[in-house]
Amino acid sequence: MTNLVLLLVCLGAGAALRHWRVVPPGSHAVLNQVLLAVLLPALTFLHLAEARLDQRFLLPMLMPWLIFGAGWAFFAAVGRRLGLARGTVGALILTGGISSVSFVGFPIFELLYGRAGLEMGIVMSLAGSILICVTLGVVVGAWYGAARPSWRSIGANVVRFPPFLAFVLALGANAAGYRHPALVRGVLEKLSAPFPVVALLSVGLQLQLAVPRSRARLLGLGLGYKLLLAPLLVWGVYHGLARQHGPAVDLCVLGAAIGPMNTAGAVADRYGLDPPLAAQMVGLGIPLSLPLLAALGWWLQ
């Protein structure tokens, strides 16, 4: 419950700081750059370098890739049909296709499924949401953020992205059987510890419950997929097609219904993909997903 209270406190604090103008406008952009350049690389290397995966983690690991891939196809098709700007489509793909597993999912998974649920949530985040964000997320940002995208420029953007570099280093270390020395682990833990607080403060600074009429259709489209279609898709694929059942499948359905990942919004902001829409997707999607997750948790239990 501590993480849930922390989530609400940080969201409220960020909203209050913006409302009373304690911080200058655009402060969330600075926090987002700190997240991408320092905190997320440290978190990625800390956990992924020593991660050990087995078969029971397969479904939670695959779920984020399923909803991101389906979301990319969905928003690209809708964008062409509605004649949406490239940046708007990119923002919807990023924020509508990636769940905020670390900040919202961890406390809920632990509350409903205990330590086993938390472990599956960590794998879902590291091998799913975070990995997508630092690889395909950057590809989406570079592709939809450029007037004339090229694979060379996309590759350069991916290679220069700090979390991706941390991911590559972590994979190499993992393959070599690396174990963090006590000093390295201590430094990485200290560096990554502010990650949830900074990320949630950034969300709070962007929180706007009033929806402009011009944005209502786009927000309805993005959040409709993220909060409703994505969990239905996971339930249908895992239960209906794969004939899988049990706590791992239920946890995947919950994970798909979590609001958009703040770091995905930060990537959208970095590449100029309709930053106001991306911010509202995150700022509205996370609080709106909380009652939905409570209802889903009750129903699945």
PDB file of C-alpha atoms in Angstrom:
ATOM      1  CA  MET A   1       0.000   0.000   0.000  1.00  0.00           C
ATOM      2  CA  THR A   2       2.977   2.310   0.496  1.00  0.00           C
ATOM      3  CA  ASN A   3       3.532   2.570  -3.260  1.00  0.00           C
ATOM      4  CA  LEU A   4      -0.121   3.391  -3.911  1.00  0.00           C
ATOM      5  CA  VAL A   5      -0.025   6.166  -1.310  1.00  0.00           C
ATOM      6  CA  LEU A   6       3.258   7.410  -2.788  1.00  0.00           C
ATOM      7  CA  LEU A   7       1.639   7.468  -6.236  1.00  0.00           C
ATOM      8  CA  LEU A   8      -1.271   9.599  -5.041  1.00  0.00           C
ATOM      9  CA  VAL A   9       0.962  11.929  -2.984  1.00  0.00           C
ATOM     10  CA  CYS A  10       3.368  12.534  -5.881  1.00  0.00           C
ATOM     11  CA  LEU A  11       0.573  13.117  -8.383  1.00  0.00           C
ATOM     12  CA  GLY A  12      -1.081  15.578  -6.003  1.00  0.00           C
ATOM     13  CA  ALA A  13       2.205  17.326  -5.193  1.00  0.00           C
ATOM     14  CA  GLY A  14       3.055  17.750  -8.857  1.00  0.00           C
ATOM     15  CA  ALA A  15      -0.411  19.112  -9.649  1.00  0.00           C
ATOM     16  CA  ALA A  16      -0.188  21.521  -6.695  1.00  0.00           C
ATOM     17  CA  LEU A  17       3.264  22.764  -7.737  1.00  0.00           C
ATOM     18  CA  ARG A  18       1.943  23.536 -11.210  1.00  0.00           C
ATOM     19  CA  HIS A  19      -1.344  25.044 -10.017  1.00  0.00           C
ATOM     20  CA  TRP A  20       0.301  27.472  -7.571  1.00  0.00           C
ATOM     21  CA  ARG A  21       3.186  28.147  -9.979  1.00  0.00           C
ATOM     22  CA  VAL A  22       5.837  27.124  -7.470  1.00  0.00           C
ATOM     23  CA  VAL A  23       7.898  25.821 -10.389  1.00  0.00           C
ATOM     24  CA  PRO A  24       8.252  27.451 -13.820  1.00  0.00           C
ATOM     25  CA  PRO A  25       6.205  26.220 -16.790  1.00  0.00           C
ATOM     26  CA  GLY A  26       7.762  23.297 -18.595  1.00  0.00           C
ATOM     27  CA  SER A  27       9.485  21.937 -15.478  1.00  0.00           C
ATOM     28  CA  HIS A  28       8.226  18.470 -16.329  1.00  0.00           C
ATOM     29  CA  ALA A  29      10.426  18.485 -19.448  1.00  0.00           C
ATOM     30  CA  VAL A  30      13.531  18.894 -17.258  1.00  0.00           C
ATOM     31  CA  LEU A  31      12.433  16.015 -15.046  1.00  0.00           C
ATOM     32  CA  ASN A  32      11.793  13.884 -18.128  1.00  0.00           C
ATOM     33  CA  GLN A  33      15.331  14.477 -19.382  1.00  0.00           C
ATOM     34  CA  VAL A  34      16.744  13.494 -15.981  1.00  0.00           C
ATOM     35  CA  LEU A  35      14.639  10.318 -16.144  1.00  0.00           C
ATOM     36  CA  LEU A  36      15.925   9.405 -19.605  1.00  0.00           C
ATOM     37  CA  ALA A  37      19.558  10.439 -19.189  1.00  0.00           C
ATOM     38  CA  VAL A  38      20.302   9.238 -15.637  1.00  0.00           C
ATOM     39  CA  LEU A  39      17.625   7.386 -13.703  1.00  0.00           C
ATOM     40  CA  LEU A  40      16.278   4.935 -16.299  1.00  0.00           C
ATOM     41  CA  PRO A  41      19.759   3.826 -17.498  1.00  0.00           C
ATOM     42  CA  ALA A  42      20.780   3.174 -13.891  1.00  0.00           C
ATOM     43  CA  LEU A  43      17.570   1.200 -13.215  1.00  0.00           C
ATOM     44  CA  THR A  44      17.962  -0.800 -16.427  1.00  0.00           C
ATOM     45  CA  PHE A  45      21.560  -1.838 -15.751  1.00  0.00           C
ATOM     46  CA  LEU A  46      20.905  -2.509 -12.067  1.00  0.00           C
ATOM     47  CA  HIS A  47      18.240  -5.141 -12.719  1.00  0.00           C
ATOM     48  CA  LEU A  48      18.772  -6.440 -16.250  1.00  0.00           C
ATOM     49  CA  ALA A  49      22.484  -7.223 -15.875  1.00  0.00           C
ATOM     50  CA  GLU A  50      21.656  -9.920 -13.297  1.00  0.00           C
ATOM     51  CA  ALA A  51      18.160 -10.948 -14.416  1.00  0.00           C
ATOM     52  CA  ARG A  52      17.393 -14.659 -14.577  1.00  0.00           C
ATOM     53  CA  LEU A  53      14.310 -15.592 -16.580  1.00  0.00           C
ATOM     54  CA  ASP A  54      12.482 -18.918 -16.814  1.00  0.00           C
ATOM     55  CA  GLN A  55       9.309 -20.257 -18.438  1.00  0.00           C
ATOM     56  CA  ARG A  56       6.873 -19.013 -15.796  1.00  0.00           C
ATOM     57  CA  PHE A  57       7.749 -15.433 -16.734  1.00  0.00           C
ATOM     58  CA  LEU A  58       7.065 -15.923 -20.441  1.00  0.00           C
ATOM     59  CA  LEU A  59       3.439 -14.686 -20.512  1.00  0.00           C
ATOM     60  CA  PRO A  60       4.088 -11.530 -18.432  1.00  0.00           C
ATOM     61  CA  MET A  61       7.134 -10.790 -20.586  1.00  0.00           C
ATOM     62  CA  LEU A  62       5.220 -11.139 -23.870  1.00  0.00           C
ATOM     63  CA  MET A  63       2.110  -9.167 -22.857  1.00  0.00           C
ATOM     64  CA  PRO A  64       3.623  -5.642 -23.270  1.00  0.00           C
ATOM     65  CA  TRP A  65       4.932  -6.564 -26.734  1.00  0.00           C
ATOM     66  CA  LEU A  66       1.473  -7.792 -27.735  1.00  0.00           C
ATOM     67  CA  ILE A  67      -0.362  -4.612 -26.770  1.00  0.00           C
ATOM     68  CA  PHE A  68       2.372  -2.363 -28.204  1.00  0.00           C
ATOM     69  CA  GLY A  69       2.406  -4.167 -31.553  1.00  0.00           C
ATOM     70  CA  ALA A  70      -1.381  -4.207 -31.774  1.00  0.00           C
ATOM     71  CA  GLY A  71      -1.509  -0.559 -30.690  1.00  0.00           C
ATOM     72  CA  TRP A  72       0.987   0.474 -33.368  1.00  0.00           C
ATOM     73  CA  ALA A  73      -1.114  -1.217 -36.056  1.00  0.00           C
ATOM     74  CA  PHE A  74      -4.350   0.193 -34.618  1.00  0.00           C
ATOM     75  CA  PHE A  75      -3.236   3.827 -34.319  1.00  0.00           C
ATOM     76  CA  ALA A  76      -1.423   3.798 -37.669  1.00  0.00           C
ATOM     77  CA  ALA A  77      -4.600   2.559 -39.391  1.00  0.00           C
ATOM     78  CA  VAL A  78      -6.866   5.009 -37.544  1.00  0.00           C
ATOM     79  CA  GLY A  79      -4.402   7.830 -38.191  1.00  0.00           C
ATOM     80  CA  ARG A  80      -4.514   7.215 -41.935  1.00  0.00           C
ATOM     81  CA  ARG A  81      -8.311   7.010 -41.924  1.00  0.00           C
ATOM     82  CA  LEU A  82      -8.762  10.210 -39.912  1.00  0.00           C
ATOM     83  CA  GLY A  83      -5.888  12.080 -41.555  1.00  0.00           C
ATOM     84  CA  LEU A  84      -4.053  12.654 -38.260  1.00  0.00           C
ATOM     85  CA  ALA A  85      -0.661  14.363 -38.159  1.00  0.00           C
ATOM     86  CA  ARG A  86       2.380  12.091 -37.937  1.00  0.00           C
ATOM     87  CA  GLY A  87       3.341  13.451 -34.531  1.00  0.00           C
ATOM     88  CA  THR A  88      -0.144  12.784 -33.164  1.00  0.00           C
ATOM     89  CA  VAL A  89      -0.080   9.181 -34.385  1.00  0.00           C
ATOM     90  CA  GLY A  90       3.361   8.679 -32.839  1.00  0.00           C
ATOM     91  CA  ALA A  91       2.211  10.098 -29.506  1.00  0.00           C
ATOM     92  CA  LEU A  92      -0.808   7.758 -29.466  1.00  0.00           C
ATOM     93  CA  ILE A  93       1.346   4.726 -30.294  1.00  0.00           C
ATOM     94  CA  LEU A  94       3.807   5.488 -27.495  1.00  0.00           C
ATOM     95  CA  THR A  95       1.363   6.422 -24.753  1.00  0.00           C
ATOM     96  CA  GLY A  96      -1.454   4.093 -25.807  1.00  0.00           C
ATOM     97  CA  GLY A  97       0.783   1.061 -26.258  1.00  0.00           C
ATOM     98  CA  ILE A  98       2.989   1.035 -23.130  1.00  0.00           C
ATOM     99  CA  SER A  99       1.718   0.481 -19.571  1.00  0.00           C
ATOM    100  CA  SER A 100       3.124   2.157 -16.460  1.00  0.00           C
ATOM    101  CA  VAL A 101       3.927  -1.208 -14.895  1.00  0.00           C
ATOM    102  CA  SER A 102       6.621  -0.031 -12.467  1.00  0.00           C
ATOM    103  CA  PHE A 103       4.728   2.819 -10.810  1.00  0.00           C
ATOM    104  CA  VAL A 104       1.159   1.566 -10.851  1.00  0.00           C
ATOM    105  CA  GLY A 105       1.459  -2.177 -11.392  1.00  0.00           C
ATOM    106  CA  PHE A 106       4.001  -3.223  -8.755  1.00  0.00           C
ATOM    107  CA  PRO A 107       1.918  -2.305  -5.676  1.00  0.00           C
ATOM    108  CA  ILE A 108      -1.254  -3.767  -7.189  1.00  0.00           C
ATOM    109  CA  PHE A 109       0.435  -7.021  -8.237  1.00  0.00           C
ATOM    110  CA  GLU A 110       1.995  -7.428  -4.786  1.00  0.00           C
ATOM    111  CA  LEU A 111      -1.301  -6.661  -3.065  1.00  0.00           C
ATOM    112  CA  LEU A 112      -3.264  -9.232  -5.104  1.00  0.00           C
ATOM    113  CA  TYR A 113      -0.668 -11.957  -5.768  1.00  0.00           C
ATOM    114  CA  GLY A 114       2.046 -11.501  -3.143  1.00  0.00           C
ATOM    115  CA  ARG A 115       5.785 -11.778  -3.816  1.00  0.00           C
ATOM    116  CA  ALA A 116       5.231 -14.007  -6.875  1.00  0.00           C
ATOM    117  CA  GLY A 117       3.069 -11.294  -8.428  1.00  0.00           C
ATOM    118  CA  LEU A 118       5.712  -8.656  -7.739  1.00  0.00           C
ATOM    119  CA  GLU A 119       8.415 -10.819  -9.352  1.00  0.00           C
ATOM    120  CA  MET A 120       6.296 -11.298 -12.478  1.00  0.00           C
ATOM    121  CA  GLY A 121       5.631  -7.563 -12.520  1.00  0.00           C
ATOM    122  CA  ILE A 122       9.358  -6.801 -12.463  1.00  0.00           C
ATOM    123  CA  VAL A 123       9.892  -9.075 -15.471  1.00  0.00           C
ATOM    124  CA  MET A 124       6.874  -7.515 -17.222  1.00  0.00           C
ATOM    125  CA  SER A 125       8.437  -4.097 -16.684  1.00  0.00           C
ATOM    126  CA  LEU A 126      12.109  -4.794 -17.463  1.00  0.00           C
ATOM    127  CA  ALA A 127      11.694  -7.271 -20.340  1.00  0.00           C
ATOM    128  CA  GLY A 128       8.497  -5.648 -21.566  1.00  0.00           C
ATOM    129  CA  SER A 129       7.530  -2.015 -20.939  1.00  0.00           C
ATOM    130  CA  ILE A 130      10.978  -0.560 -20.273  1.00  0.00           C
ATOM    131  CA  LEU A 131      12.652  -2.618 -23.003  1.00  0.00           C
ATOM    132  CA  ILE A 132      10.001  -1.569 -25.542  1.00  0.00           C
ATOM    133  CA  CYS A 133      10.386   2.064 -24.507  1.00  0.00           C
ATOM    134  CA  VAL A 134      14.169   2.107 -25.010  1.00  0.00           C
ATOM    135  CA  THR A 135      14.087   0.198 -28.315  1.00  0.00           C
ATOM    136  CA  LEU A 136      10.873   0.325 -30.367  1.00  0.00           C
ATOM    137  CA  GLY A 137       9.773   3.449 -28.499  1.00  0.00           C
ATOM    138  CA  VAL A 138      12.821   5.301 -29.796  1.00  0.00           C
ATOM    139  CA  VAL A 139      12.177   3.917 -33.290  1.00  0.00           C
ATOM    140  CA  VAL A 140       8.610   5.297 -33.156  1.00  0.00           C
ATOM    141  CA  GLY A 141       9.887   8.633 -31.832  1.00  0.00           C
ATOM    142  CA  ALA A 142      12.515   8.978 -34.555  1.00  0.00           C
ATOM    143  CA  TRP A 143      10.187   7.755 -37.344  1.00  0.00           C
ATOM    144  CA  TYR A 144       7.134   9.861 -36.561  1.00  0.00           C
ATOM    145  CA  GLY A 145       9.138  12.847 -35.313  1.00  0.00           C
ATOM    146  CA  ALA A 146      11.045  13.332 -38.572  1.00  0.00           C
ATOM    147  CA  ALA A 147       9.582  15.023 -41.623  1.00  0.00           C
ATOM    148  CA  ARG A 148      11.552  12.643 -43.854  1.00  0.00           C
ATOM    149  CA  PRO A 149      12.590   9.688 -41.731  1.00  0.00           C
ATOM    150  CA  SER A 150      15.416   7.398 -42.778  1.00  0.00           C
ATOM    151  CA  TRP A 151      16.638   4.172 -41.250  1.00  0.00           C
ATOM    152  CA  ARG A 152      20.094   5.709 -40.825  1.00  0.00           C
ATOM    153  CA  SER A 153      18.761   8.582 -38.726  1.00  0.00           C
ATOM    154  CA  ILE A 154      16.548   6.211 -36.739  1.00  0.00           C
ATOM    155  CA  GLY A 155      19.513   3.932 -36.038  1.00  0.00           C
ATOM    156  CA  ALA A 156      21.597   6.905 -34.920  1.00  0.00           C
ATOM    157  CA  ASN A 157      18.825   8.047 -32.562  1.00  0.00           C
ATOM    158  CA  VAL A 158      18.499   4.588 -31.038  1.00  0.00           C
ATOM    159  CA  VAL A 159      22.247   4.179 -30.539  1.00  0.00           C
ATOM    160  CA  ARG A 160      22.554   7.603 -28.897  1.00  0.00           C
ATOM    161  CA  PHE A 161      19.614   7.010 -26.523  1.00  0.00           C
ATOM    162  CA  PRO A 162      21.099   6.562 -22.992  1.00  0.00           C
ATOM    163  CA  PRO A 163      18.647   3.870 -21.757  1.00  0.00           C
ATOM    164  CA  PHE A 164      19.314   1.823 -24.907  1.00  0.00           C
ATOM    165  CA  LEU A 165      23.059   1.986 -24.296  1.00  0.00           C
ATOM    166  CA  ALA A 166      22.444   0.807 -20.731  1.00  0.00           C
ATOM    167  CA  PHE A 167      20.282  -2.015 -22.094  1.00  0.00           C
ATOM    168  CA  VAL A 168      23.014  -3.203 -24.490  1.00  0.00           C
ATOM    169  CA  LEU A 169      25.651  -3.072 -21.754  1.00  0.00           C
ATOM    170  CA  ALA A 170      23.331  -4.962 -19.389  1.00  0.00           C
ATOM    171  CA  LEU A 171      22.702  -7.693 -21.962  1.00  0.00           C
ATOM    172  CA  GLY A 172      26.436  -8.125 -22.544  1.00  0.00           C
ATOM    173  CA  ALA A 173      27.092  -8.254 -18.810  1.00  0.00           C
ATOM    174  CA  ASN A 174      24.258 -10.740 -18.335  1.00  0.00           C
ATOM    175  CA  ALA A 175      25.603 -13.021 -21.056  1.00  0.00           C
ATOM    176  CA  ALA A 176      29.058 -12.914 -19.455  1.00  0.00           C
ATOM    177  CA  GLY A 177      27.665 -13.975 -16.060  1.00  0.00           C
ATOM    178  CA  TYR A 178      28.384 -10.598 -14.489  1.00  0.00           C
ATOM    179  CA  ARG A 179      27.440  -9.885 -10.854  1.00  0.00           C
ATOM    180  CA  HIS A 180      27.386  -6.390  -9.397  1.00  0.00           C
ATOM    181  CA  PRO A 181      30.184  -5.710  -6.901  1.00  0.00           C
ATOM    182  CA  ALA A 182      28.840  -4.220  -3.670  1.00  0.00           C
ATOM    183  CA  LEU A 183      30.097  -0.733  -4.544  1.00  0.00           C
ATOM    184  CA  VAL A 184      28.569  -0.753  -8.050  1.00  0.00           C
ATOM    185  CA  ARG A 185      25.256  -2.106  -6.745  1.00  0.00           C
ATOM    186  CA  GLY A 186      25.141   0.535  -4.031  1.00  0.00           C
ATOM    187  CA  VAL A 187      25.791   3.375  -6.502  1.00  0.00           C
ATOM    188  CA  LEU A 188      23.194   2.057  -8.986  1.00  0.00           C
ATOM    189  CA  GLU A 189      20.603   1.637  -6.238  1.00  0.00           C
ATOM    190  CA  LYS A 190      21.161   5.201  -5.040  1.00  0.00           C
ATOM    191  CA  LEU A 191      20.996   6.567  -8.598  1.00  0.00           C
ATOM    192  CA  SER A 192      17.805   4.701  -9.519  1.00  0.00           C
ATOM    193  CA  ALA A 193      15.990   5.117  -6.185  1.00  0.00           C
ATOM    194  CA  PRO A 194      14.433   8.543  -7.083  1.00  0.00           C
ATOM    195  CA  PHE A 195      12.996   7.111 -10.324  1.00  0.00           C
ATOM    196  CA  PRO A 196       9.364   6.566  -9.179  1.00  0.00           C
ATOM    197  CA  VAL A 197       9.160   9.864  -7.271  1.00  0.00           C
ATOM    198  CA  VAL A 198      10.611  11.956 -10.117  1.00  0.00           C
ATOM    199  CA  ALA A 199       8.462  10.182 -12.711  1.00  0.00           C
ATOM    200  CA  LEU A 200       5.242  10.627 -10.737  1.00  0.00           C
ATOM    201  CA  LEU A 201       6.026  14.261  -9.958  1.00  0.00           C
ATOM    202  CA  SER A 202       6.464  14.789 -13.689  1.00  0.00           C
ATOM    203  CA  VAL A 203       3.054  13.202 -14.289  1.00  0.00           C
ATOM    204  CA  GLY A 204       1.524  15.433 -11.607  1.00  0.00           C
ATOM    205  CA  LEU A 205       3.046  18.535 -13.199  1.00  0.00           C
ATOM    206  CA  GLN A 206       1.290  17.559 -16.450  1.00  0.00           C
ATOM    207  CA  LEU A 207      -2.004  16.538 -14.818  1.00  0.00           C
ATOM    208  CA  GLN A 208      -4.974  18.371 -16.353  1.00  0.00           C
ATOM    209  CA  LEU A 209      -8.369  16.871 -15.645  1.00  0.00           C
ATOM    210  CA  ALA A 210     -10.115  19.417 -17.860  1.00  0.00           C
ATOM    211  CA  VAL A 211     -10.146  18.071 -21.403  1.00  0.00           C
ATOM    212  CA  PRO A 212     -10.143  20.640 -24.236  1.00  0.00           C
ATOM    213  CA  ARG A 213     -12.902  19.941 -26.734  1.00  0.00           C
ATOM    214  CA  SER A 214     -10.365  19.824 -29.555  1.00  0.00           C
ATOM    215  CA  ARG A 215      -8.533  16.983 -27.764  1.00  0.00           C
ATOM    216  CA  ALA A 216     -11.526  14.988 -26.552  1.00  0.00           C
ATOM    217  CA  ARG A 217     -11.723  12.680 -29.589  1.00  0.00           C
ATOM    218  CA  LEU A 218      -7.990  11.950 -29.608  1.00  0.00           C
ATOM    219  CA  LEU A 219      -7.906  11.280 -25.859  1.00  0.00           C
ATOM    220  CA  GLY A 220     -10.981   9.074 -26.155  1.00  0.00           C
ATOM    221  CA  LEU A 221      -9.287   7.147 -28.941  1.00  0.00           C
ATOM    222  CA  GLY A 222      -5.979   6.723 -27.106  1.00  0.00           C
ATOM    223  CA  LEU A 223      -7.383   5.924 -23.672  1.00  0.00           C
ATOM    224  CA  GLY A 224     -10.127   3.758 -25.158  1.00  0.00           C
ATOM    225  CA  TYR A 225      -7.447   1.482 -26.579  1.00  0.00           C
ATOM    226  CA  LYS A 226      -5.154   1.637 -23.530  1.00  0.00           C
ATOM    227  CA  LEU A 227      -7.742   1.079 -20.810  1.00  0.00           C
ATOM    228  CA  LEU A 228     -10.370  -1.047 -22.579  1.00  0.00           C
ATOM    229  CA  LEU A 229      -9.253  -2.650 -25.846  1.00  0.00           C
ATOM    230  CA  ALA A 230      -5.765  -3.656 -24.654  1.00  0.00           C
ATOM    231  CA  PRO A 231      -6.944  -5.735 -21.649  1.00  0.00           C
ATOM    232  CA  LEU A 232      -9.713  -7.277 -23.781  1.00  0.00           C
ATOM    233  CA  LEU A 233      -7.104  -8.197 -26.401  1.00  0.00           C
ATOM    234  CA  VAL A 234      -4.839  -9.852 -23.816  1.00  0.00           C
ATOM    235  CA  TRP A 235      -7.753 -11.712 -22.242  1.00  0.00           C
ATOM    236  CA  GLY A 236      -8.934 -12.924 -25.650  1.00  0.00           C
ATOM    237  CA  VAL A 237      -5.476 -14.033 -26.846  1.00  0.00           C
ATOM    238  CA  TYR A 238      -4.365 -15.694 -23.618  1.00  0.00           C
ATOM    239  CA  HIS A 239      -7.696 -17.229 -22.582  1.00  0.00           C
ATOM    240  CA  GLY A 240      -9.371 -17.771 -25.934  1.00  0.00           C
ATOM    241  CA  LEU A 241      -6.556 -18.575 -28.355  1.00  0.00           C
ATOM    242  CA  ALA A 242      -3.717 -19.858 -26.171  1.00  0.00           C
ATOM    243  CA  ARG A 243      -6.025 -21.562 -23.639  1.00  0.00           C
ATOM    244  CA  GLN A 244      -3.908 -20.270 -20.770  1.00  0.00           C
ATOM    245  CA  HIS A 245      -5.349 -19.753 -17.299  1.00  0.00           C
ATOM    246  CA  GLY A 246      -4.194 -18.913 -13.808  1.00  0.00           C
ATOM    247  CA  PRO A 247      -2.726 -15.997 -11.838  1.00  0.00           C
ATOM    248  CA  ALA A 248      -0.083 -15.176 -14.471  1.00  0.00           C
ATOM    249  CA  VAL A 249      -2.767 -14.630 -17.118  1.00  0.00           C
ATOM    250  CA  ASP A 250      -4.916 -12.565 -14.738  1.00  0.00           C
ATOM    251  CA  LEU A 251      -1.881 -10.451 -13.878  1.00  0.00           C
ATOM    252  CA  CYS A 252      -1.260  -9.865 -17.602  1.00  0.00           C
ATOM    253  CA  VAL A 253      -4.850  -8.634 -18.079  1.00  0.00           C
ATOM    254  CA  LEU A 254      -4.361  -6.211 -15.183  1.00  0.00           C
ATOM    255  CA  GLY A 255      -1.028  -5.062 -16.614  1.00  0.00           C
ATOM    256  CA  ALA A 256      -2.614  -4.301 -19.968  1.00  0.00           C
ATOM    257  CA  ALA A 257      -5.229  -2.074 -18.275  1.00  0.00           C
ATOM    258  CA  ILE A 258      -2.690   0.127 -16.464  1.00  0.00           C
ATOM    259  CA  GLY A 259      -2.481   3.750 -17.582  1.00  0.00           C
ATOM    260  CA  PRO A 260       0.230   4.990 -19.987  1.00  0.00           C
ATOM    261  CA  MET A 261       3.891   4.896 -18.991  1.00  0.00           C
ATOM    262  CA  ASN A 262       5.304   8.289 -18.076  1.00  0.00           C
ATOM    263  CA  THR A 263       8.641   7.491 -19.727  1.00  0.00           C
ATOM    264  CA  ALA A 264       6.806   6.882 -23.008  1.00  0.00           C
ATOM    265  CA  GLY A 265       5.389  10.387 -22.667  1.00  0.00           C
ATOM    266  CA  ALA A 266       8.925  11.648 -22.044  1.00  0.00           C
ATOM    267  CA  VAL A 267      10.109   9.975 -25.272  1.00  0.00           C
ATOM    268  CA  ALA A 268       7.202  11.570 -27.157  1.00  0.00           C
ATOM    269  CA  ASP A 269       8.177  14.952 -25.713  1.00  0.00           C
ATOM    270  CA  ARG A 270      11.844  14.425 -26.650  1.00  0.00           C
ATOM    271  CA  TYR A 271      10.969  13.836 -30.311  1.00  0.00           C
ATOM    272  CA  GLY A 272       8.240  16.491 -30.522  1.00  0.00           C
ATOM    273  CA  LEU A 273       5.361  14.008 -30.960  1.00  0.00           C
ATOM    274  CA  ASP A 274       2.397  16.184 -29.992  1.00  0.00           C
ATOM    275  CA  PRO A 275       3.707  16.798 -26.416  1.00  0.00           C
ATOM    276  CA  PRO A 276       0.387  18.243 -25.083  1.00  0.00           C
ATOM    277  CA  LEU A 277      -1.516  15.116 -26.185  1.00  0.00           C
ATOM    278  CA  ALA A 278       1.162  12.786 -24.789  1.00  0.00           C
ATOM    279  CA  ALA A 279       1.116  14.650 -21.467  1.00  0.00           C
ATOM    280  CA  GLN A 280      -2.673  14.445 -21.190  1.00  0.00           C
ATOM    281  CA  MET A 281      -2.667  10.759 -22.117  1.00  0.00           C
ATOM    282  CA  VAL A 282      -0.372  10.097 -19.152  1.00  0.00           C
ATOM    283  CA  GLY A 283      -1.928  12.637 -16.801  1.00  0.00           C
ATOM    284  CA  LEU A 284      -5.478  11.380 -17.370  1.00  0.00           C
ATOM    285  CA  GLY A 285      -4.722   7.729 -18.082  1.00  0.00           C
ATOM    286  CA  ILE A 286      -2.997   6.879 -14.803  1.00  0.00           C
ATOM    287  CA  PRO A 287      -5.698   8.186 -12.422  1.00  0.00           C
ATOM    288  CA  LEU A 288      -8.499   6.845 -14.658  1.00  0.00           C
ATOM    289  CA  SER A 289      -6.910   3.383 -14.666  1.00  0.00           C
ATOM    290  CA  LEU A 290      -6.972   3.077 -10.849  1.00  0.00           C
ATOM    291  CA  PRO A 291     -10.733   2.410 -10.419  1.00  0.00           C
ATOM    292  CA  LEU A 292     -10.658   0.178 -13.501  1.00  0.00           C
ATOM    293  CA  LEU A 293      -7.837  -1.876 -11.980  1.00  0.00           C
ATOM    294  CA  ALA A 294      -9.752  -2.173  -8.703  1.00  0.00           C
ATOM    295  CA  ALA A 295     -12.819  -3.477 -10.557  1.00  0.00           C
ATOM    296  CA  LEU A 296     -10.738  -5.849 -12.704  1.00  0.00           C
ATOM    297  CA  GLY A 297      -8.875  -7.157  -9.666  1.00  0.00           C
ATOM    298  CA  TRP A 298     -12.160  -7.897  -7.898  1.00  0.00           C
ATOM    299  CA  TRP A 299     -13.605  -9.604 -10.991  1.00  0.00           C
ATOM    300  CA  LEU A 300     -10.504 -11.723 -11.662  1.00  0.00           C
ATOM    301  CA  GLN A 301     -10.285 -12.766  -8.017  1.00  0.00           C
TER     302      GLN A 301
END
